[in-house]
Coordinates of C-alpha atoms and ligand atoms in Angstrom, one line a residue:
X1 CA -64.9 -39.0 18.1
X2 CA -65.8 -42.8 18.8
X3 CA -68.4 -44.5 17.0
X4 CA -70.1 -45.9 20.6
X5 CA -69.8 -42.2 22.5
X6 CA -71.1 -40.6 19.4
X7 CA -74.0 -42.8 19.7
X8 CA -74.1 -42.5 23.4
X9 CA -74.3 -38.6 23.0
X10 CA -76.9 -38.7 20.3
X11 CA -78.8 -41.0 22.3
X12 CA -78.7 -38.0 25.4
X13 CA -79.9 -35.6 22.8
X14 CA -82.6 -37.4 21.4
X15 CA -84.0 -37.8 24.7
X16 CA -84.0 -33.6 25.0
X17 CA -85.4 -33.3 21.6
X18 CA -88.6 -35.6 21.8
X19 CA -89.5 -33.1 24.5
X20 CA -88.5 -30.2 22.0
X21 CA -90.2 -31.7 19.2
X22 CA -93.3 -32.6 21.1
X23 CA -94.0 -28.8 22.2
X24 CA -93.6 -28.1 18.9
X25 CA -94.9 -30.3 16.8
X26 CA -95.0 -29.4 13.2
X27 CA -97.1 -32.5 12.3
X28 CA -99.3 -33.3 15.4
X29 CA -101.4 -36.4 14.0
X30 CA -104.0 -38.7 16.0
X31 CA -101.7 -41.6 15.8
X32 CA -99.5 -41.8 18.5
X33 CA -95.7 -40.8 18.0
X34 CA -93.2 -43.4 17.7
X35 CA -90.9 -43.5 20.8
X36 CA -87.6 -41.3 20.7
X37 CA -85.5 -45.0 21.3
X38 CA -87.4 -46.7 18.1
X39 CA -86.7 -43.2 16.1
X40 CA -83.0 -43.7 17.1
X41 CA -82.7 -46.9 16.5
X42 CA -84.0 -46.4 12.8
X43 CA -81.6 -43.3 12.0
X44 CA -78.8 -45.0 13.7
X45 CA -79.6 -47.9 10.9
X46 CA -79.4 -45.1 7.8
X47 CA -76.8 -44.2 5.6
X48 CA -77.6 -40.4 7.3
X49 CA -75.9 -42.1 10.5
X50 CA -73.1 -43.8 8.9
X51 CA -70.3 -41.8 10.5
X52 CA -67.8 -44.4 8.4
X53 CA -69.0 -43.3 5.1
X54 CA -66.8 -41.7 2.5
X55 CA -69.5 -39.2 2.2
X56 CA -68.5 -37.5 5.6
X57 CA -64.9 -38.6 5.7
X58 CA -63.7 -37.2 1.9
X59 CA -61.7 -33.9 4.2
X60 CA -60.1 -36.1 6.4
X61 CA -56.3 -35.5 5.2
X62 CA -57.3 -31.6 3.8
X63 CA -55.5 -29.4 5.9
X64 CA -57.3 -27.9 7.7
X65 CA -59.3 -31.2 8.3
X66 CA -62.5 -29.5 7.1
X67 CA -65.2 -29.3 4.9
X68 CA -65.6 -26.6 2.4
X69 CA -68.3 -23.9 2.9
X70 CA -69.3 -25.2 -1.3
X71 CA -69.5 -28.6 -0.2
X72 CA -71.0 -28.6 4.0
X73 CA -74.8 -27.4 3.5
X74 CA -74.5 -31.6 2.5
X75 CA -71.9 -33.2 4.0
X76 CA -72.1 -32.1 7.7
X77 CA -74.8 -31.2 9.7
X78 CA -73.1 -27.9 11.2
X79 CA -72.8 -26.9 7.6
X80 CA -76.6 -27.7 6.9
X81 CA -77.6 -25.8 10.4
X82 CA -75.2 -22.9 8.9
X83 CA -77.3 -22.9 5.8
X84 CA -80.4 -22.7 6.7
X85 CA -79.6 -20.2 9.4
X86 CA -79.9 -22.2 12.9
X87 CA -76.2 -21.8 14.0
X88 CA -77.6 -17.1 14.0
X89 CA -75.6 -17.0 10.8
X90 CA -77.2 -15.6 7.0
X91 CA -79.8 -18.5 6.1
X92 CA -79.8 -19.2 2.7
X93 CA -76.1 -19.5 2.0
X94 CA -73.0 -21.2 4.4
X95 CA -70.2 -19.2 5.6
X96 CA -68.6 -21.4 7.8
X97 CA -65.8 -24.6 6.7
X98 CA -68.2 -27.9 8.1
X99 CA -66.7 -30.1 10.7
X100 CA -66.0 -34.0 9.1
X101 CA -67.0 -36.9 10.5
X102 CA -70.7 -35.1 11.3
X103 CA -73.3 -36.9 9.6
X104 CA -76.9 -36.2 9.0
X105 CA -78.3 -36.2 12.6
X106 CA -81.0 -35.1 14.7
X107 CA -80.1 -31.5 14.6
X108 CA -79.9 -30.8 10.7
X109 CA -83.7 -31.3 10.5
X110 CA -84.8 -30.5 13.7
X111 CA -84.1 -26.7 14.5
X112 CA -86.4 -24.1 14.0
X113 CA -85.3 -23.0 11.0
X114 CA -85.6 -26.0 9.4
X115 CA -89.0 -26.9 10.5
X116 CA -89.6 -23.5 9.2
X117 CA -88.4 -24.3 5.5
X118 CA -91.0 -23.6 3.4
X119 CA -88.7 -24.3 -0.5
X120 CA -85.9 -25.4 -2.1
X121 CA -84.1 -23.6 -4.7
X122 CA -82.6 -25.7 -7.4
X123 CA -78.5 -25.6 -9.2
X124 CA -80.4 -24.7 -11.6
X125 CA -82.1 -21.4 -10.4
X126 CA -85.5 -22.1 -9.7
X127 CA -87.5 -22.1 -6.7
X128 CA -89.9 -24.5 -5.6
X129 CA -91.9 -23.4 -2.7
X130 CA -94.8 -25.0 -0.7
X131 CA -92.3 -28.3 0.1
X132 CA -93.0 -28.2 3.6
X133 CA -91.4 -31.3 5.7
X134 CA -89.2 -32.3 2.5
X135 CA -87.7 -29.1 2.3
X136 CA -84.4 -30.4 4.0
X137 CA -83.9 -33.8 1.9
X138 CA -84.9 -31.6 -0.8
X139 CA -82.1 -29.1 0.1
X140 CA -79.8 -31.9 0.3
X141 CA -80.6 -34.0 -2.9
X142 CA -81.0 -31.3 -4.8
X143 CA -77.8 -31.8 -6.9
X144 CA -74.6 -29.6 -7.3
X145 CA -75.3 -28.8 -11.1
X146 CA -77.5 -28.0 -14.0
X147 CA -78.2 -27.7 -17.7
X148 CA -77.5 -24.7 -17.4
X149 CA -73.8 -25.3 -16.7
X150 CA -73.7 -27.2 -19.9
X151 CA -75.3 -24.8 -22.0
X152 CA -72.6 -22.0 -20.6
X153 CA -69.5 -24.6 -21.6
X154 CA -71.0 -24.9 -24.7
X155 CA -72.3 -21.6 -25.8
X156 CA -71.9 -20.7 -29.0
X157 CA -69.4 -23.4 -29.9
X158 CA -69.3 -25.3 -32.9
X159 CA -71.7 -28.7 -32.4
X160 CA -69.1 -31.1 -33.6
X161 CA -65.4 -29.8 -32.2
X162 CA -63.9 -30.6 -29.4
X163 CA -64.3 -27.9 -26.9
X164 CA -60.4 -28.7 -25.7
X165 CA -60.0 -29.7 -22.4
X166 CA -63.1 -30.5 -21.1
X167 CA -64.1 -32.5 -18.5
X168 CA -67.6 -34.5 -18.1
X169 CA -69.9 -31.9 -16.0
X170 CA -72.2 -33.8 -13.7
X171 CA -75.1 -32.5 -10.9
X172 CA -73.1 -34.9 -8.5
X173 CA -74.9 -38.1 -6.7
X174 CA -78.2 -39.1 -5.5
X175 CA -80.2 -36.1 -6.1
X176 CA -83.6 -37.9 -6.3
X177 CA -85.0 -34.6 -5.7
X178 CA -83.7 -32.7 -9.3
X179 CA -85.1 -36.1 -10.4
X180 CA -88.5 -35.8 -9.3
X181 CA -89.2 -32.1 -9.9
X182 CA -88.3 -32.7 -14.2
X183 CA -88.4 -29.7 -15.8
X184 CA -90.3 -27.7 -13.2
X185 CA -86.8 -27.7 -11.2
X186 CA -85.0 -27.7 -15.0
X187 CA -81.7 -29.7 -13.9
X188 CA -81.4 -31.9 -16.8
X189 CA -80.0 -30.6 -20.1
X190 CA -83.0 -29.9 -21.8
X191 CA -83.4 -29.8 -25.5
X192 CA -84.3 -26.4 -27.4
X193 CA -87.8 -26.8 -29.1
X194 CA -88.6 -30.3 -26.6
X195 CA -91.1 -30.1 -23.8
X196 CA -90.3 -32.2 -20.9
X197 CA -92.7 -33.6 -17.7
X198 CA -93.0 -31.3 -14.9
X199 CA -93.0 -33.0 -11.1
X200 CA -94.0 -36.8 -10.7
X201 CA -96.4 -37.0 -8.2
X202 CA -97.1 -40.1 -8.4
X203 CA -100.4 -41.2 -6.2
X204 CA -102.7 -40.2 -3.3
X205 CA -100.3 -40.6 -0.2
X206 CA -97.0 -40.9 -1.8
X207 CA -96.7 -37.7 -3.3
X208 CA -93.9 -36.4 -1.4
X209 CA -90.2 -37.3 -0.2
X210 CA -91.9 -37.2 3.7
X211 CA -94.7 -39.3 3.0
X212 CA -93.1 -41.9 1.1
X213 CA -89.9 -42.3 3.0
X214 CA -89.5 -42.6 6.7
X215 CA -87.3 -40.0 7.5
X216 CA -85.6 -41.8 10.3
X217 CA -84.8 -45.1 8.6
X218 CA -85.1 -43.7 5.0
X219 CA -86.4 -46.5 4.2
X220 CA -90.5 -46.6 2.3
X221 CA -93.1 -46.0 5.3
X222 CA -94.7 -48.7 6.5
X223 CA -98.3 -47.9 7.0
X224 CA -100.4 -48.5 10.3
X225 CA -102.2 -51.3 11.3
X226 CA -101.8 -53.0 8.0
X227 CA -99.7 -55.7 7.0
X228 CA -99.3 -54.9 3.6
X229 CA -96.0 -52.4 2.2
X230 CA -96.9 -48.8 1.4
X231 CA -96.3 -49.6 -2.2
X232 CA -98.9 -52.7 -2.2
X233 CA -102.2 -51.3 -1.8
X234 CA -101.3 -49.9 -5.4
X235 CA -99.1 -52.0 -7.2
X236 CA -100.3 -55.7 -5.7
X237 CA -97.2 -57.8 -6.6
X238 CA -94.6 -55.4 -4.6
X239 CA -94.3 -56.7 -1.3
X240 CA -90.6 -55.1 -0.4
X241 CA -87.8 -53.7 -2.2
X242 CA -86.9 -56.8 -3.9
X243 CA -89.4 -56.1 -6.2
X244 CA -90.1 -51.8 -6.9
X245 CA -87.8 -52.8 -9.5
X246 CA -90.9 -55.0 -11.0
X247 CA -92.8 -52.2 -11.4
X248 CA -95.0 -51.7 -15.0
X249 CA -98.0 -48.9 -15.0
X250 CA -97.0 -47.3 -18.5
X251 CA -96.8 -50.4 -20.3
X252 CA -94.4 -49.1 -23.2
X253 CA -91.9 -50.5 -24.7
X254 CA -89.9 -47.4 -24.8
X255 CA -86.4 -48.8 -25.1
X256 CA -87.9 -50.5 -28.1
X257 CA -86.3 -54.1 -27.3
X258 CA -89.6 -55.9 -28.2
X259 CA -90.8 -56.4 -24.7
X260 CA -93.0 -54.5 -22.6
X261 CA -90.6 -54.4 -19.3
X262 CA -90.9 -52.6 -15.8
X263 CA -90.0 -48.9 -15.8
X264 CA -86.3 -49.5 -14.3
X265 CA -85.6 -52.7 -16.8
X266 CA -86.6 -50.0 -20.2
X267 CA -84.7 -47.3 -18.5
X268 CA -81.8 -49.7 -18.0
X269 CA -81.9 -50.5 -21.8
X270 CA -82.3 -46.6 -22.9
X271 CA -79.0 -46.5 -20.9
X272 CA -77.5 -49.2 -22.8
X273 CA -78.5 -47.4 -26.0
X274 CA -77.6 -43.9 -25.0
X275 CA -73.8 -45.6 -24.5
X276 CA -73.4 -46.7 -27.2
X277 CA -74.7 -43.9 -29.0
X278 CA -71.5 -41.6 -27.8
X279 CA -69.3 -44.2 -28.0
X280 CA -69.7 -44.3 -31.7
X281 CA -70.3 -40.2 -31.9
X282 CA -67.1 -40.0 -30.3
X283 CA -65.3 -42.3 -32.6
X284 CA -66.6 -40.5 -35.4
X285 CA -65.8 -36.9 -34.7
X286 CA -62.5 -35.3 -33.9
X287 CA -59.2 -37.9 -33.9
X288 CA -62.2 -41.0 -33.5
X289 CA -61.0 -41.0 -29.7
X290 CA -63.7 -43.5 -28.1
X291 CA -65.6 -42.0 -24.9
X292 CA -67.1 -44.3 -22.7
X293 CA -69.0 -43.9 -19.2
X294 CA -67.6 -46.1 -15.9
X295 CA -69.4 -45.2 -12.7
X296 CA -67.6 -46.9 -10.0
X297 CA -65.0 -44.7 -10.6
X298 CA -64.1 -41.3 -10.6
X299 CA -64.4 -38.7 -12.6
X300 CA -66.7 -41.9 -14.8
X301 CA -65.6 -40.6 -18.5
X302 CA -62.5 -42.5 -19.5
X303 CA -60.5 -43.3 -22.8
X304 CA -62.4 -46.8 -24.6
X305 CA -58.7 -47.9 -25.6
X306 CA -59.3 -51.1 -27.2
X307 CA -62.8 -49.5 -28.9
X308 CA -64.9 -52.3 -27.3
X309 CA -67.7 -50.5 -26.4
X310 CA -67.1 -50.9 -22.5
X311 CA -65.1 -49.3 -19.9
X312 CA -62.9 -51.9 -17.9
X313 CA -61.0 -51.5 -14.8
X314 CA -57.8 -51.6 -16.4
X315 CA -59.1 -48.5 -18.5
X316 CA -60.9 -46.5 -15.7
X317 CA -58.1 -44.7 -14.2
X318 CA -57.2 -41.0 -14.2
X319 CA -54.3 -40.6 -16.7
X320 CA -56.8 -42.2 -19.1
X321 CA -59.7 -39.8 -18.4
X322 CA -61.5 -38.6 -21.7
X323 CA -61.6 -34.7 -21.9
X324 CA -62.1 -34.3 -25.5
X325 CA -66.0 -33.8 -25.4
X326 CA -67.8 -32.0 -28.3
X327 CA -70.6 -30.0 -27.4
X328 CA -73.4 -32.4 -28.6
X329 CA -71.1 -35.3 -26.9
X330 CA -70.8 -33.0 -23.7
X331 CA -74.8 -32.9 -23.6
X332 CA -75.7 -36.3 -24.0
X333 CA -73.0 -37.3 -22.0
X334 CA -74.9 -35.2 -18.6
X335 CA -77.9 -36.6 -19.0
X336 CA -76.6 -40.1 -19.1
X337 CA -75.0 -39.0 -15.8
X338 CA -77.8 -37.3 -14.6
X339 CA -80.2 -40.7 -14.8
X340 CA -76.8 -43.2 -13.6
X341 CA -75.9 -41.2 -10.3
X342 CA -79.7 -41.7 -9.4
X343 CA -80.6 -45.0 -9.0
X344 CA -84.0 -44.4 -7.8
X345 CA -84.8 -42.5 -10.7
X346 CA -87.3 -45.2 -12.1
X347 CA -89.3 -44.6 -9.2
X348 CA -88.7 -40.4 -8.9
X349 CA -89.5 -39.7 -12.3
X350 CA -88.9 -42.6 -14.7
X351 CA -90.5 -40.4 -17.6
X352 CA -88.1 -37.6 -17.6
X353 CA -84.8 -39.2 -17.8
X354 CA -86.4 -41.3 -20.4
X355 CA -87.3 -38.2 -22.5
X356 CA -83.7 -36.4 -21.7
X357 CA -81.7 -39.8 -22.4
X358 CA -84.1 -40.3 -25.6
X359 CA -83.3 -36.5 -26.8
X360 CA -79.4 -37.3 -26.4
X361 CA -79.5 -40.3 -28.3
X362 CA -81.2 -38.2 -31.5
X363 CA -79.3 -35.4 -31.2
X364 CA -75.8 -37.9 -31.3
X365 CA -77.4 -39.8 -34.5
X366 CA -76.7 -38.2 -37.7
X367 CA -73.3 -39.1 -36.7
X368 CA -73.5 -42.1 -34.1
X369 CA -75.6 -43.9 -36.6
X370 CA -77.9 -45.0 -33.4
X371 CA -81.2 -43.7 -34.3
X372 CA -84.4 -43.4 -32.4
X373 CA -86.2 -45.9 -34.5
X374 CA -88.3 -48.3 -32.6
X375 CA -87.9 -46.2 -29.4
X376 CA -91.1 -44.4 -27.5
X377 CA -90.7 -40.7 -26.1
X378 CA -92.7 -40.6 -23.2
Ligands
HEC401 C1 -78.2 -32.6 5.4 C2 -77.8 -33.1 4.2 C3 -79.1 -34.3 4.1 C4 -80.7 -34.3 4.3 C5 -81.2 -33.1 4.9 C6 -81.1 -35.1 4.1 N1 -80.3 -36.4 3.3 FE1 -80.8 -38.0 2.6 N2 -78.5 -38.1 2.5 C7 -77.4 -37.4 2.7 C8 -76.7 -37.8 2.1 C9 -75.2 -37.5 2.5 C10 -76.6 -39.2 2.1 C11 -75.5 -40.3 1.9 C12 -75.4 -41.1 3.2 C13 -74.1 -42.1 3.0 O1 -73.2 -42.2 1.8 O2 -73.9 -42.9 4.3 C14 -77.4 -39.1 2.1 C15 -78.4 -41.0 1.9 C16 -79.8 -41.3 1.9 C17 -80.3 -41.8 1.1 C18 -79.6 -43.4 1.0 C19 -80.3 -44.3 1.7 C20 -79.5 -44.6 2.6 O3 -79.6 -45.4 3.8 O4 -78.1 -43.8 2.8 C21 -82.0 -41.6 1.0 C22 -83.6 -42.8 0.8 C23 -82.2 -40.1 1.4 N3 -80.8 -39.9 1.8 C24 -83.3 -39.8 1.9 C25 -83.8 -38.5 2.6 C26 -84.8 -38.0 2.9 C27 -86.0 -38.8 2.7 C28 -84.8 -37.0 3.8 C29 -85.7 -35.9 4.3 C30 -86.6 -36.2 5.2 C31 -83.1 -36.8 3.5 N4 -82.8 -37.8 2.9 C32 -82.4 -35.8 3.8 C33 -77.8 -36.1 2.8 C34 -79.1 -35.5 3.5
HEC402 C1 -76.8 -30.7 -2.8 C2 -76.1 -31.0 -1.7 C3 -74.5 -31.6 -1.5 C4 -73.8 -30.8 -2.0 C5 -73.5 -29.2 -2.0 C6 -72.3 -31.4 -2.3 N1 -72.5 -32.9 -2.2 FE1 -71.3 -34.3 -2.6 N2 -72.8 -35.9 -2.2 C7 -74.2 -35.6 -1.7 C8 -75.1 -36.7 -1.9 C9 -76.1 -37.1 -1.3 C10 -73.8 -37.4 -2.0 C11 -74.4 -39.3 -0.9 C12 -74.1 -40.0 -2.6 C13 -73.6 -41.6 -1.9 O1 -74.1 -41.3 -1.5 O2 -73.0 -41.9 -2.9 C14 -72.7 -37.0 -2.0 C15 -71.9 -37.7 -2.1 C16 -69.8 -37.5 -2.3 C17 -69.0 -38.3 -2.4 C18 -69.0 -39.9 -2.3 C19 -69.2 -39.9 -3.3 C20 -69.2 -41.9 -3.3 O3 -68.9 -42.3 -4.0 O4 -69.2 -42.5 -2.3 C21 -68.0 -37.3 -2.6 C22 -66.6 -37.5 -2.6 C23 -68.4 -35.7 -2.8 N3 -69.9 -36.3 -2.8 C24 -67.7 -34.4 -2.7 C25 -68.1 -33.6 -2.9 C26 -67.9 -32.0 -2.9 C27 -66.1 -32.2 -3.1 C28 -68.7 -31.1 -2.5 C29 -68.4 -29.9 -2.8 C30 -67.4 -29.5 -4.0 C31 -69.9 -31.8 -2.9 N4 -69.8 -33.4 -2.5 C32 -70.9 -31.0 -2.3 C33 -74.8 -34.2 -1.7 C34 -73.8 -32.8 -2.0
HEC403 C1 -83.9 -36.1 7.3 C2 -83.9 -35.2 8.3 C3 -84.3 -36.3 9.9 C4 -83.4 -36.3 10.8 C5 -82.1 -36.6 10.5 C6 -83.8 -37.1 12.3 N1 -85.6 -36.5 12.0 FE1 -86.7 -36.6 13.1 N2 -88.3 -35.7 11.6 C7 -88.1 -35.5 10.5 C8 -89.3 -35.4 9.7 C9 -89.3 -35.0 8.2 C10 -90.5 -35.3 11.0 C11 -91.5 -35.4 10.4 C12 -92.8 -36.4 11.2 C13 -93.0 -37.3 9.9 O1 -93.5 -36.4 8.6 O2 -93.4 -38.6 10.4 C14 -89.7 -36.1 11.9 C15 -90.6 -36.5 13.0 C16 -89.9 -36.7 14.7 C17 -90.7 -36.8 15.7 C18 -91.7 -36.9 15.6 C19 -92.5 -37.7 15.3 C20 -93.7 -38.2 15.0 O3 -93.9 -39.5 14.9 O4 -94.0 -37.8 14.5 C21 -89.1 -36.9 17.0 C22 -89.9 -36.7 18.0 C23 -88.2 -37.2 15.8 N3 -88.4 -36.7 14.6 C24 -87.0 -37.1 16.1 C25 -85.5 -37.8 15.8 C26 -84.6 -37.6 16.4 C27 -84.5 -38.2 18.0 C28 -83.8 -38.0 15.7 C29 -82.1 -38.2 15.6 C30 -82.2 -39.8 16.1 C31 -84.4 -37.3 14.2 N4 -85.4 -37.0 14.8 C32 -83.9 -37.0 13.0 C33 -87.0 -35.1 9.8 C34 -85.8 -36.1 10.6
HEC404 C1 -101.7 -44.6 -3.8 C2 -101.2 -45.7 -4.9 C3 -99.4 -46.1 -5.1 C4 -99.0 -46.8 -4.0 C5 -99.2 -46.5 -2.6 C6 -97.5 -46.5 -5.0 N1 -97.4 -46.3 -6.1 FE1 -96.1 -46.1 -7.7 N2 -97.8 -45.6 -9.2 C7 -99.0 -45.6 -8.4 C8 -99.7 -45.1 -10.1 C9 -101.2 -45.0 -10.2 C10 -98.2 -45.3 -11.1 C11 -98.6 -44.4 -12.5 C12 -98.2 -43.0 -12.4 C13 -98.4 -42.4 -13.9 O1 -97.2 -43.2 -14.7 O2 -99.1 -41.3 -13.3 C14 -97.4 -45.5 -10.4 C15 -96.0 -45.6 -11.1 C16 -95.0 -46.5 -10.3 C17 -94.1 -46.9 -11.0 C18 -93.9 -46.2 -12.5 C19 -93.9 -47.0 -13.6 C20 -94.1 -47.0 -14.6 O3 -94.2 -48.0 -15.7 O4 -94.7 -46.0 -15.3 C21 -93.0 -47.1 -10.4 C22 -91.4 -47.7 -10.0 C23 -93.5 -47.4 -8.8 N3 -95.1 -46.7 -8.8 C24 -93.1 -47.6 -7.4 C25 -93.9 -47.4 -6.4 C26 -93.5 -47.6 -5.3 C27 -91.6 -48.8 -5.3 C28 -94.2 -48.1 -4.1 C29 -93.8 -48.1 -2.5 C30 -92.9 -46.8 -2.2 C31 -95.4 -47.0 -4.9 N4 -94.9 -46.9 -6.0 C32 -96.2 -46.7 -3.9 C33 -99.5 -45.7 -7.7 C34 -99.3 -46.0 -6.1
HEC405 C1 -93.1 -43.2 -4.0 C2 -92.7 -42.9 -3.1 C3 -91.0 -42.1 -3.0 C4 -91.4 -41.0 -3.0 C5 -92.5 -39.9 -3.5 C6 -89.5 -40.8 -3.2 N1 -88.7 -41.4 -3.4 FE1 -86.9 -41.7 -2.6 N2 -87.1 -43.3 -3.0 C7 -87.9 -44.7 -3.2 C8 -87.5 -45.9 -3.2 C9 -88.2 -46.8 -2.9 C10 -86.3 -45.9 -3.1 C11 -84.8 -47.2 -3.1 C12 -85.2 -47.2 -4.8 C13 -84.2 -48.9 -5.1 O1 -83.8 -49.4 -3.9 O2 -83.9 -48.5 -6.0 C14 -85.0 -44.4 -3.3 C15 -84.4 -44.3 -3.4 C16 -84.4 -42.8 -2.9 C17 -82.7 -42.9 -3.0 C18 -81.4 -43.3 -2.6 C19 -80.6 -43.3 -3.8 C20 -81.3 -42.4 -5.0 O3 -80.9 -41.7 -5.3 O4 -82.4 -43.3 -6.2 C21 -82.7 -41.2 -2.0 C22 -81.6 -40.3 -1.7 C23 -84.2 -40.2 -2.2 N3 -85.0 -41.7 -2.4 C24 -84.7 -39.2 -2.2 C25 -85.9 -39.0 -2.3 C26 -86.7 -37.6 -2.1 C27 -85.3 -36.3 -1.4 C28 -87.3 -37.7 -2.5 C29 -88.4 -36.5 -2.7 C30 -88.0 -35.5 -3.4 C31 -88.1 -38.6 -3.1 N4 -86.8 -39.8 -2.7 C32 -88.9 -39.1 -3.2 C33 -89.0 -44.3 -3.2 C34 -90.0 -42.8 -3.2
CA406 CA1 -75.6 -19.3 7.1
CA407 CA1 -88.5 -52.8 -23.6
CA408 CA1 -63.1 -50.9 -23.9

């Protein structure tokens, strides 16, 4: 479908929806409701409406050109409606392949079935209930894997011997809900004998996906009748998204670089240390082939051919994939990717990803030589 006619269709549909939402409204408020055209404009500018994104075009060349049921829940509106049962099929499962170029439109989130949705089941198998209007968000942003997949792949195997032809395990992309839920969701690789923080509830007024994110623009909400940003009420230096990365509440030097920095920078520092630990560990086990991670190129896990501790573009090629994971390295790499592929982790649950990375560094330390001395575990 042409982009223009697609948006026209959305506009006509949106008008009808307004009446319907108006009659059935889930959360009636005193504040004047945003007009449907305002809502539609906001939505059009969001990633959910980006009909050109790889996310909605990845299967175009397949025969037949459709999104397989296992991917359709999050990669098409038709698949999401199938998942919630809005298409008359069973709820909680996807029966049919999804449509290509079918981004997250109004009818994904606005159906009786979606409005009634009040829980989410994470890939770990853990169910969280009472999730209200954030349920849809959490369903698509809950990720595709969990620490349990890593546990299964490593169970009973010697920690420091290559498993053999083992690719990196990740939990997919933008899994904000999985990170935010912390150990309540159980999606990180949690080491035995350690305890982990649960859901990061943040502060009153910004406790859920939909109180913090405008569900249509996806940006942070703009409080009504106020000149301040949603964040500024509590973080006085934050006037817009440029400053999110400067917020520092905990005032702890987690990464041990001698400076108390923002949560964002502490996480960045911990990431660098964990990458160092993983590459030095890999050089000291098996045949010494060095591992490195490169987030921009699938499958992200590569051989560091010149052993300089980083993967450059020339090394990030599919044939140069690293598949010599030992159980210990596979666990650490999972936690690393869990953090890297959720760029908002510093807002959604910084402490959880710091704990996971700290424990990964510690687990590798005897062989990697990178220790936790000077680091602080939240
Ligand atoms: C049907 C699945 C689905 C649902 C439901 C969903 N999302 Fe998304 N979301 C996606 C996909 C897919 C992307 C990536 C879009 C792209 O690549 O253009 C995305 C992107 C985003 C982004 C990144 C910013 C942007 O503009 O791309 C944010 C923030 C976001 N979603 C928040 C939310 C919130 C909040 C909700 C609930 C109100 C929600 N999502 C519900 C699938 C979903
Ligand atoms: C639980 C929801 C969910 C499921 C299930 C899911 N994805 Fe995704 N996927 C997402 C979200 C959210 C994004 C958006 C991330 C972004 O824009 O970077 C995404 C992005 C992608 C991308 C684009 C990555 C990029 O770098 O732009 C590809 C390719 C992809 N997924 C493949 C798959 C495949 C293949 C399956 C099925 C085996 C699948 N996904 C199942 C949620 C999901
Ligand atoms: C990713 C999910 C999502 C998508 C896509 C989405 N909405 Fe919404 N919408 C919500 C949620 C959640 C609310 C609940 C109201 C709130 O929390 O502000 C809402 C509220 C509304 C309301 C009530 C307005 C109000 O101020 O309470 C209308 C009307 C509406 N949406 C129309 C639309 C239209 C039209 C589209 C498509 C252009 C659309 N929505 C796309 C999630 C979504
Ligand atoms: C109602 C007050 C309030 C609002 C609104 C608010 N925050 Fe916070 N924020 C806090 C408090 C309190 C903490 C510390 C919570 C804790 O550690 O338990 C915090 C922690 C954080 C952290 C982690 C920092 C650290 O060092 O632990 C980040 C990042 C953050 N907020 C960003 C934001 C952004 C971005 C917004 C706007 C979208 C926002 N906050 C809105 C009160 C608020
Ligand atoms: C305290 C406010 C707040 C809450 C609560 C919150 N987010 Fe976010 N989220 C943000 C901000 C701010 C960004 C932008 C981060 C940036 O640009 O660095 C963001 C980024 C994102 C992104 C974009 C890429 C990524 O994964 O980092 C997605 C998707 C997302 N949030 C989904 C969710 C979902 C789903 C929930 C509920 C489980 C949620 N958010 C809860 C404030 C919040
Ligand atoms: Ca179904
Ligand atoms: Ca520091
Ligand atoms: Ca290199």
